Amino acid sequence: MGRRGVSYQKRVADVNRIYDQHVRSGLPNREIWRRYIYPVYAISERTFYNMLKVSEEPRTAVPEDLQLFFNFED
């Protein structure tokens, strides 16, 4: 799982579950974050969008912050 642990993956799953519940009602993303995500997780709007993006990435992808360790071009 790399540098991101189980608790991070659980938060990502929870945020995405909450988002999926409310996006169908037609609420804008910012309103979903403001009403339902921020009061529970106290994360920034940017982190919210990053968590939505993480859920779309394949699990085998190497996180960007670790990719520099695999750069053998030097």
PDB file of N, CA and C in Angstrom:
ATOM      1  N   MET A   1       0.811  -1.187   0.000  1.00  0.00           N
ATOM      2  CA  MET A   1       0.000   0.000   0.000  1.00  0.00           C
ATOM      3  C   MET A   1       0.857   1.255   0.000  1.00  0.00           C
ATOM      4  N   GLY A   2       2.149   1.094   0.242  1.00  0.00           N
ATOM      5  CA  GLY A   2       3.041   2.234   0.139  1.00  0.00           C
ATOM      6  C   GLY A   2       2.950   3.156   1.333  1.00  0.00           C
ATOM      7  N   ARG A   3       3.192   4.434   1.079  1.00  0.00           N
ATOM      8  CA  ARG A   3       3.223   5.419   2.155  1.00  0.00           C
ATOM      9  C   ARG A   3       1.831   5.796   2.641  1.00  0.00           C
ATOM     10  N   ARG A   4       0.836   5.517   1.837  1.00  0.00           N
ATOM     11  CA  ARG A   4      -0.530   5.815   2.261  1.00  0.00           C
ATOM     12  C   ARG A   4      -1.100   4.572   2.904  1.00  0.00           C
ATOM     13  N   GLY A   5      -1.524   4.701   4.129  1.00  0.00           N
ATOM     14  CA  GLY A   5      -1.967   3.549   4.893  1.00  0.00           C
ATOM     15  C   GLY A   5      -3.435   3.223   4.712  1.00  0.00           C
ATOM     16  N   VAL A   6      -3.848   2.266   5.490  1.00  0.00           N
ATOM     17  CA  VAL A   6      -5.225   1.795   5.457  1.00  0.00           C
ATOM     18  C   VAL A   6      -6.187   2.906   5.861  1.00  0.00           C
ATOM     19  N   SER A   7      -5.811   3.706   6.846  1.00  0.00           N
ATOM     20  CA  SER A   7      -6.723   4.758   7.291  1.00  0.00           C
ATOM     21  C   SER A   7      -6.977   5.782   6.182  1.00  0.00           C
ATOM     22  N   TYR A   8      -5.943   6.091   5.388  1.00  0.00           N
ATOM     23  CA  TYR A   8      -6.134   7.019   4.273  1.00  0.00           C
ATOM     24  C   TYR A   8      -7.081   6.411   3.243  1.00  0.00           C
ATOM     25  N   GLN A   9      -6.861   5.145   2.917  1.00  0.00           N
ATOM     26  CA  GLN A   9      -7.724   4.478   1.947  1.00  0.00           C
ATOM     27  C   GLN A   9      -9.166   4.416   2.449  1.00  0.00           C
ATOM     28  N   LYS A  10      -9.342   4.225   3.750  1.00  0.00           N
ATOM     29  CA  LYS A  10     -10.689   4.209   4.318  1.00  0.00           C
ATOM     30  C   LYS A  10     -11.337   5.583   4.208  1.00  0.00           C
ATOM     31  N   ARG A  11     -10.581   6.642   4.503  1.00  0.00           N
ATOM     32  CA  ARG A  11     -11.124   8.002   4.368  1.00  0.00           C
ATOM     33  C   ARG A  11     -11.504   8.280   2.922  1.00  0.00           C
ATOM     34  N   VAL A  12     -10.657   7.864   1.988  1.00  0.00           N
ATOM     35  CA  VAL A  12     -10.967   8.059   0.564  1.00  0.00           C
ATOM     36  C   VAL A  12     -12.268   7.343   0.218  1.00  0.00           C
ATOM     37  N   ALA A  13     -12.404   6.106   0.664  1.00  0.00           N
ATOM     38  CA  ALA A  13     -13.623   5.344   0.385  1.00  0.00           C
ATOM     39  C   ALA A  13     -14.841   6.013   1.013  1.00  0.00           C
ATOM     40  N   ASP A  14     -14.702   6.492   2.244  1.00  0.00           N
ATOM     41  CA  ASP A  14     -15.823   7.157   2.933  1.00  0.00           C
ATOM     42  C   ASP A  14     -16.220   8.446   2.222  1.00  0.00           C
ATOM     43  N   VAL A  15     -15.244   9.255   1.851  1.00  0.00           N
ATOM     44  CA  VAL A  15     -15.522  10.512   1.158  1.00  0.00           C
ATOM     45  C   VAL A  15     -16.224  10.224  -0.171  1.00  0.00           C
ATOM     46  N   ASN A  16     -15.747   9.233  -0.895  1.00  0.00           N
ATOM     47  CA  ASN A  16     -16.375   8.885  -2.172  1.00  0.00           C
ATOM     48  C   ASN A  16     -17.785   8.334  -1.991  1.00  0.00           C
ATOM     49  N   ARG A  17     -18.003   7.576  -0.925  1.00  0.00           N
ATOM     50  CA  ARG A  17     -19.344   7.050  -0.654  1.00  0.00           C
ATOM     51  C   ARG A  17     -20.308   8.208  -0.369  1.00  0.00           C
ATOM     52  N   ILE A  18     -19.880   9.153   0.469  1.00  0.00           N
ATOM     53  CA  ILE A  18     -20.714  10.320   0.787  1.00  0.00           C
ATOM     54  C   ILE A  18     -20.972  11.131  -0.476  1.00  0.00           C
ATOM     55  N   TYR A  19     -19.934  11.342  -1.271  1.00  0.00           N
ATOM     56  CA  TYR A  19     -20.073  12.093  -2.517  1.00  0.00           C
ATOM     57  C   TYR A  19     -21.086  11.412  -3.443  1.00  0.00           C
ATOM     58  N   ASP A  20     -20.946  10.101  -3.607  1.00  0.00           N
ATOM     59  CA  ASP A  20     -21.851   9.359  -4.494  1.00  0.00           C
ATOM     60  C   ASP A  20     -23.303   9.448  -4.024  1.00  0.00           C
ATOM     61  N   GLN A  21     -23.513   9.480  -2.724  1.00  0.00           N
ATOM     62  CA  GLN A  21     -24.867   9.595  -2.170  1.00  0.00           C
ATOM     63  C   GLN A  21     -25.532  10.901  -2.577  1.00  0.00           C
ATOM     64  N   HIS A  22     -24.757  11.975  -2.611  1.00  0.00           N
ATOM     65  CA  HIS A  22     -25.349  13.303  -2.775  1.00  0.00           C
ATOM     66  C   HIS A  22     -25.225  13.878  -4.180  1.00  0.00           C
ATOM     67  N   VAL A  23     -24.318  13.372  -4.985  1.00  0.00           N
ATOM     68  CA  VAL A  23     -24.127  13.938  -6.322  1.00  0.00           C
ATOM     69  C   VAL A  23     -25.356  13.678  -7.202  1.00  0.00           C
ATOM     70  N   ARG A  24     -26.043  12.596  -6.955  1.00  0.00           N
ATOM     71  CA  ARG A  24     -27.229  12.249  -7.754  1.00  0.00           C
ATOM     72  C   ARG A  24     -28.394  13.223  -7.523  1.00  0.00           C
ATOM     73  N   SER A  25     -28.361  13.909  -6.383  1.00  0.00           N
ATOM     74  CA  SER A  25     -29.443  14.846  -6.073  1.00  0.00           C
ATOM     75  C   SER A  25     -29.281  16.169  -6.815  1.00  0.00           C
ATOM     76  N   GLY A  26     -28.157  16.342  -7.485  1.00  0.00           N
ATOM     77  CA  GLY A  26     -27.938  17.568  -8.245  1.00  0.00           C
ATOM     78  C   GLY A  26     -27.177  18.648  -7.504  1.00  0.00           C
ATOM     79  N   LEU A  27     -26.727  18.350  -6.285  1.00  0.00           N
ATOM     80  CA  LEU A  27     -25.940  19.335  -5.537  1.00  0.00           C
ATOM     81  C   LEU A  27     -24.582  19.546  -6.202  1.00  0.00           C
ATOM     82  N   PRO A  28     -24.106  20.778  -6.266  1.00  0.00           N
ATOM     83  CA  PRO A  28     -22.751  21.020  -6.785  1.00  0.00           C
ATOM     84  C   PRO A  28     -21.706  20.409  -5.843  1.00  0.00           C
ATOM     85  N   ASN A  29     -20.547  20.087  -6.380  1.00  0.00           N
ATOM     86  CA  ASN A  29     -19.470  19.477  -5.597  1.00  0.00           C
ATOM     87  C   ASN A  29     -19.096  20.312  -4.381  1.00  0.00           C
ATOM     88  N   ARG A  30     -19.017  21.611  -4.552  1.00  0.00           N
ATOM     89  CA  ARG A  30     -18.640  22.487  -3.441  1.00  0.00           C
ATOM     90  C   ARG A  30     -19.652  22.395  -2.299  1.00  0.00           C
ATOM     91  N   GLU A  31     -20.912  22.303  -2.642  1.00  0.00           N
ATOM     92  CA  GLU A  31     -21.958  22.201  -1.624  1.00  0.00           C
ATOM     93  C   GLU A  31     -21.891  20.844  -0.918  1.00  0.00           C
ATOM     94  N   ILE A  32     -21.598  19.787  -1.640  1.00  0.00           N
ATOM     95  CA  ILE A  32     -21.423  18.465  -1.030  1.00  0.00           C
ATOM     96  C   ILE A  32     -20.259  18.512  -0.048  1.00  0.00           C
ATOM     97  N   TRP A  33     -19.155  19.116  -0.478  1.00  0.00           N
ATOM     98  CA  TRP A  33     -17.995  19.249   0.407  1.00  0.00           C
ATOM     99  C   TRP A  33     -18.361  20.059   1.654  1.00  0.00           C
ATOM    100  N   ARG A  34     -19.016  21.200   1.447  1.00  0.00           N
ATOM    101  CA  ARG A  34     -19.336  22.102   2.559  1.00  0.00           C
ATOM    102  C   ARG A  34     -20.316  21.487   3.553  1.00  0.00           C
ATOM    103  N   ARG A  35     -21.350  20.830   3.069  1.00  0.00           N
ATOM    104  CA  ARG A  35     -22.400  20.298   3.940  1.00  0.00           C
ATOM    105  C   ARG A  35     -22.072  18.945   4.567  1.00  0.00           C
ATOM    106  N   TYR A  36     -21.423  18.075   3.793  1.00  0.00           N
ATOM    107  CA  TYR A  36     -21.323  16.679   4.225  1.00  0.00           C
ATOM    108  C   TYR A  36     -19.905  16.175   4.470  1.00  0.00           C
ATOM    109  N   ILE A  37     -18.931  16.724   3.783  1.00  0.00           N
ATOM    110  CA  ILE A  37     -17.556  16.228   3.919  1.00  0.00           C
ATOM    111  C   ILE A  37     -16.795  17.009   4.987  1.00  0.00           C
ATOM    112  N   TYR A  38     -16.763  18.336   4.865  1.00  0.00           N
ATOM    113  CA  TYR A  38     -15.980  19.152   5.786  1.00  0.00           C
ATOM    114  C   TYR A  38     -16.374  18.978   7.254  1.00  0.00           C
ATOM    115  N   PRO A  39     -17.666  18.951   7.582  1.00  0.00           N
ATOM    116  CA  PRO A  39     -18.014  18.805   9.006  1.00  0.00           C
ATOM    117  C   PRO A  39     -17.519  17.495   9.636  1.00  0.00           C
ATOM    118  N   VAL A  40     -17.363  16.450   8.839  1.00  0.00           N
ATOM    119  CA  VAL A  40     -16.939  15.159   9.372  1.00  0.00           C
ATOM    120  C   VAL A  40     -15.421  15.002   9.324  1.00  0.00           C
ATOM    121  N   TYR A  41     -14.800  15.375   8.197  1.00  0.00           N
ATOM    122  CA  TYR A  41     -13.374  15.107   7.993  1.00  0.00           C
ATOM    123  C   TYR A  41     -12.486  16.339   8.100  1.00  0.00           C
ATOM    124  N   ALA A  42     -13.049  17.525   8.111  1.00  0.00           N
ATOM    125  CA  ALA A  42     -12.289  18.781   8.227  1.00  0.00           C
ATOM    126  C   ALA A  42     -11.128  18.835   7.243  1.00  0.00           C
ATOM    127  N   ILE A  43     -11.416  18.476   5.994  1.00  0.00           N
ATOM    128  CA  ILE A  43     -10.397  18.542   4.940  1.00  0.00           C
ATOM    129  C   ILE A  43     -10.710  19.720   4.028  1.00  0.00           C
ATOM    130  N   SER A  44      -9.676  20.222   3.373  1.00  0.00           N
ATOM    131  CA  SER A  44      -9.876  21.341   2.458  1.00  0.00           C
ATOM    132  C   SER A  44     -10.624  20.868   1.213  1.00  0.00           C
ATOM    133  N   GLU A  45     -11.153  21.827   0.484  1.00  0.00           N
ATOM    134  CA  GLU A  45     -11.846  21.499  -0.758  1.00  0.00           C
ATOM    135  C   GLU A  45     -10.880  20.847  -1.750  1.00  0.00           C
ATOM    136  N   ARG A  46      -9.659  21.317  -1.761  1.00  0.00           N
ATOM    137  CA  ARG A  46      -8.647  20.745  -2.656  1.00  0.00           C
ATOM    138  C   ARG A  46      -8.370  19.278  -2.301  1.00  0.00           C
ATOM    139  N   THR A  47      -8.248  18.978  -1.022  1.00  0.00           N
ATOM    140  CA  THR A  47      -8.044  17.596  -0.588  1.00  0.00           C
ATOM    141  C   THR A  47      -9.240  16.742  -0.976  1.00  0.00           C
ATOM    142  N   PHE A  48     -10.423  17.296  -0.865  1.00  0.00           N
ATOM    143  CA  PHE A  48     -11.640  16.599  -1.279  1.00  0.00           C
ATOM    144  C   PHE A  48     -11.542  16.192  -2.745  1.00  0.00           C
ATOM    145  N   TYR A  49     -11.161  17.132  -3.603  1.00  0.00           N
ATOM    146  CA  TYR A  49     -11.032  16.814  -5.032  1.00  0.00           C
ATOM    147  C   TYR A  49      -9.913  15.797  -5.270  1.00  0.00           C
ATOM    148  N   ASN A  50      -8.830  15.908  -4.524  1.00  0.00           N
ATOM    149  CA  ASN A  50      -7.748  14.923  -4.661  1.00  0.00           C
ATOM    150  C   ASN A  50      -8.223  13.527  -4.267  1.00  0.00           C
ATOM    151  N   MET A  51      -9.049  13.439  -3.232  1.00  0.00           N
ATOM    152  CA  MET A  51      -9.567  12.138  -2.811  1.00  0.00           C
ATOM    153  C   MET A  51     -10.504  11.552  -3.863  1.00  0.00           C
ATOM    154  N   LEU A  52     -11.274  12.396  -4.518  1.00  0.00           N
ATOM    155  CA  LEU A  52     -12.128  11.901  -5.594  1.00  0.00           C
ATOM    156  C   LEU A  52     -11.268  11.384  -6.742  1.00  0.00           C
ATOM    157  N   LYS A  53     -10.179  12.069  -7.002  1.00  0.00           N
ATOM    158  CA  LYS A  53      -9.266  11.672  -8.077  1.00  0.00           C
ATOM    159  C   LYS A  53      -8.552  10.362  -7.731  1.00  0.00           C
ATOM    160  N   VAL A  54      -8.135  10.190  -6.487  1.00  0.00           N
ATOM    161  CA  VAL A  54      -7.424   8.984  -6.054  1.00  0.00           C
ATOM    162  C   VAL A  54      -8.274   7.754  -6.315  1.00  0.00           C
ATOM    163  N   SER A  55      -9.559   7.867  -6.093  1.00  0.00           N
ATOM    164  CA  SER A  55     -10.417   6.695  -6.246  1.00  0.00           C
ATOM    165  C   SER A  55     -10.485   6.237  -7.695  1.00  0.00           C
ATOM    166  N   GLU A  56     -10.171   7.122  -8.645  1.00  0.00           N
ATOM    167  CA  GLU A  56     -10.212   6.770 -10.058  1.00  0.00           C
ATOM    168  C   GLU A  56      -8.902   6.151 -10.536  1.00  0.00           C
ATOM    169  N   GLU A  57      -7.820   6.338  -9.779  1.00  0.00           N
ATOM    170  CA  GLU A  57      -6.515   5.829 -10.187  1.00  0.00           C
ATOM    171  C   GLU A  57      -6.415   4.334  -9.909  1.00  0.00           C
ATOM    172  N   PRO A  58      -5.696   3.618 -10.758  1.00  0.00           N
ATOM    173  CA  PRO A  58      -5.492   2.193 -10.477  1.00  0.00           C
ATOM    174  C   PRO A  58      -4.678   2.006  -9.206  1.00  0.00           C
ATOM    175  N   ARG A  59      -4.946   0.947  -8.471  1.00  0.00           N
ATOM    176  CA  ARG A  59      -4.260   0.692  -7.205  1.00  0.00           C
ATOM    177  C   ARG A  59      -2.779   0.390  -7.395  1.00  0.00           C
ATOM    178  N   THR A  60      -2.376  -0.015  -8.567  1.00  0.00           N
ATOM    179  CA  THR A  60      -0.978  -0.375  -8.788  1.00  0.00           C
ATOM    180  C   THR A  60      -0.124   0.825  -9.164  1.00  0.00           C
ATOM    181  N   ALA A  61      -0.717   1.993  -9.300  1.00  0.00           N
ATOM    182  CA  ALA A  61       0.041   3.181  -9.675  1.00  0.00           C
ATOM    183  C   ALA A  61       0.991   3.573  -8.541  1.00  0.00           C
ATOM    184  N   VAL A  62       2.175   4.027  -8.929  1.00  0.00           N
ATOM    185  CA  VAL A  62       3.157   4.493  -7.954  1.00  0.00           C
ATOM    186  C   VAL A  62       2.825   5.944  -7.634  1.00  0.00           C
ATOM    187  N   PRO A  63       2.642   6.287  -6.352  1.00  0.00           N
ATOM    188  CA  PRO A  63       2.339   7.672  -5.989  1.00  0.00           C
ATOM    189  C   PRO A  63       3.439   8.610  -6.490  1.00  0.00           C
ATOM    190  N   GLU A  64       3.036   9.819  -6.875  1.00  0.00           N
ATOM    191  CA  GLU A  64       3.979  10.783  -7.437  1.00  0.00           C
ATOM    192  C   GLU A  64       5.155  11.059  -6.516  1.00  0.00           C
ATOM    193  N   ASP A  65       4.912  11.114  -5.205  1.00  0.00           N
ATOM    194  CA  ASP A  65       5.995  11.441  -4.282  1.00  0.00           C
ATOM    195  C   ASP A  65       7.026  10.319  -4.178  1.00  0.00           C
ATOM    196  N   LEU A  66       6.703   9.122  -4.638  1.00  0.00           N
ATOM    197  CA  LEU A  66       7.663   8.021  -4.634  1.00  0.00           C
ATOM    198  C   LEU A  66       8.324   7.816  -5.990  1.00  0.00           C
ATOM    199  N   GLN A  67       7.779   8.416  -7.041  1.00  0.00           N
ATOM    200  CA  GLN A  67       8.290   8.198  -8.381  1.00  0.00           C
ATOM    201  C   GLN A  67       9.730   8.665  -8.540  1.00  0.00           C
ATOM    202  N   LEU A  68      10.154   9.681  -7.805  1.00  0.00           N
ATOM    203  CA  LEU A  68      11.507  10.178  -7.959  1.00  0.00           C
ATOM    204  C   LEU A  68      12.533   9.127  -7.570  1.00  0.00           C
ATOM    205  N   PHE A  69      12.166   8.173  -6.726  1.00  0.00           N
ATOM    206  CA  PHE A  69      13.092   7.110  -6.336  1.00  0.00           C
ATOM    207  C   PHE A  69      13.320   6.113  -7.464  1.00  0.00           C
ATOM    208  N   PHE A  70      12.440   6.110  -8.458  1.00  0.00           N
ATOM    209  CA  PHE A  70      12.552   5.173  -9.562  1.00  0.00           C
ATOM    210  C   PHE A  70      13.085   5.831 -10.837  1.00  0.00           C
ATOM    211  N   ASN A  71      13.620   7.019 -10.711  1.00  0.00           N
ATOM    212  CA  ASN A  71      14.149   7.722 -11.866  1.00  0.00           C
ATOM    213  C   ASN A  71      15.614   7.322 -12.065  1.00  0.00           C
ATOM    214  N   PHE A  72      15.879   6.494 -13.089  1.00  0.00           N
ATOM    215  CA  PHE A  72      17.221   5.977 -13.329  1.00  0.00           C
ATOM    216  C   PHE A  72      17.916   6.686 -14.481  1.00  0.00           C
ATOM    217  N   GLU A  73      17.417   7.852 -14.892  1.00  0.00           N
ATOM    218  CA  GLU A  73      17.995   8.560 -16.028  1.00  0.00           C
ATOM    219  C   GLU A  73      19.308   9.258 -15.702  1.00  0.00           C
ATOM    220  N   ASP A  74      19.621   9.515 -14.452  1.00  0.00           N
ATOM    221  CA  ASP A  74      20.840  10.244 -14.094  1.00  0.00           C
ATOM    222  C   ASP A  74      22.076   9.396 -14.261  1.00  0.00           C
TER     223      ASP A  74
END
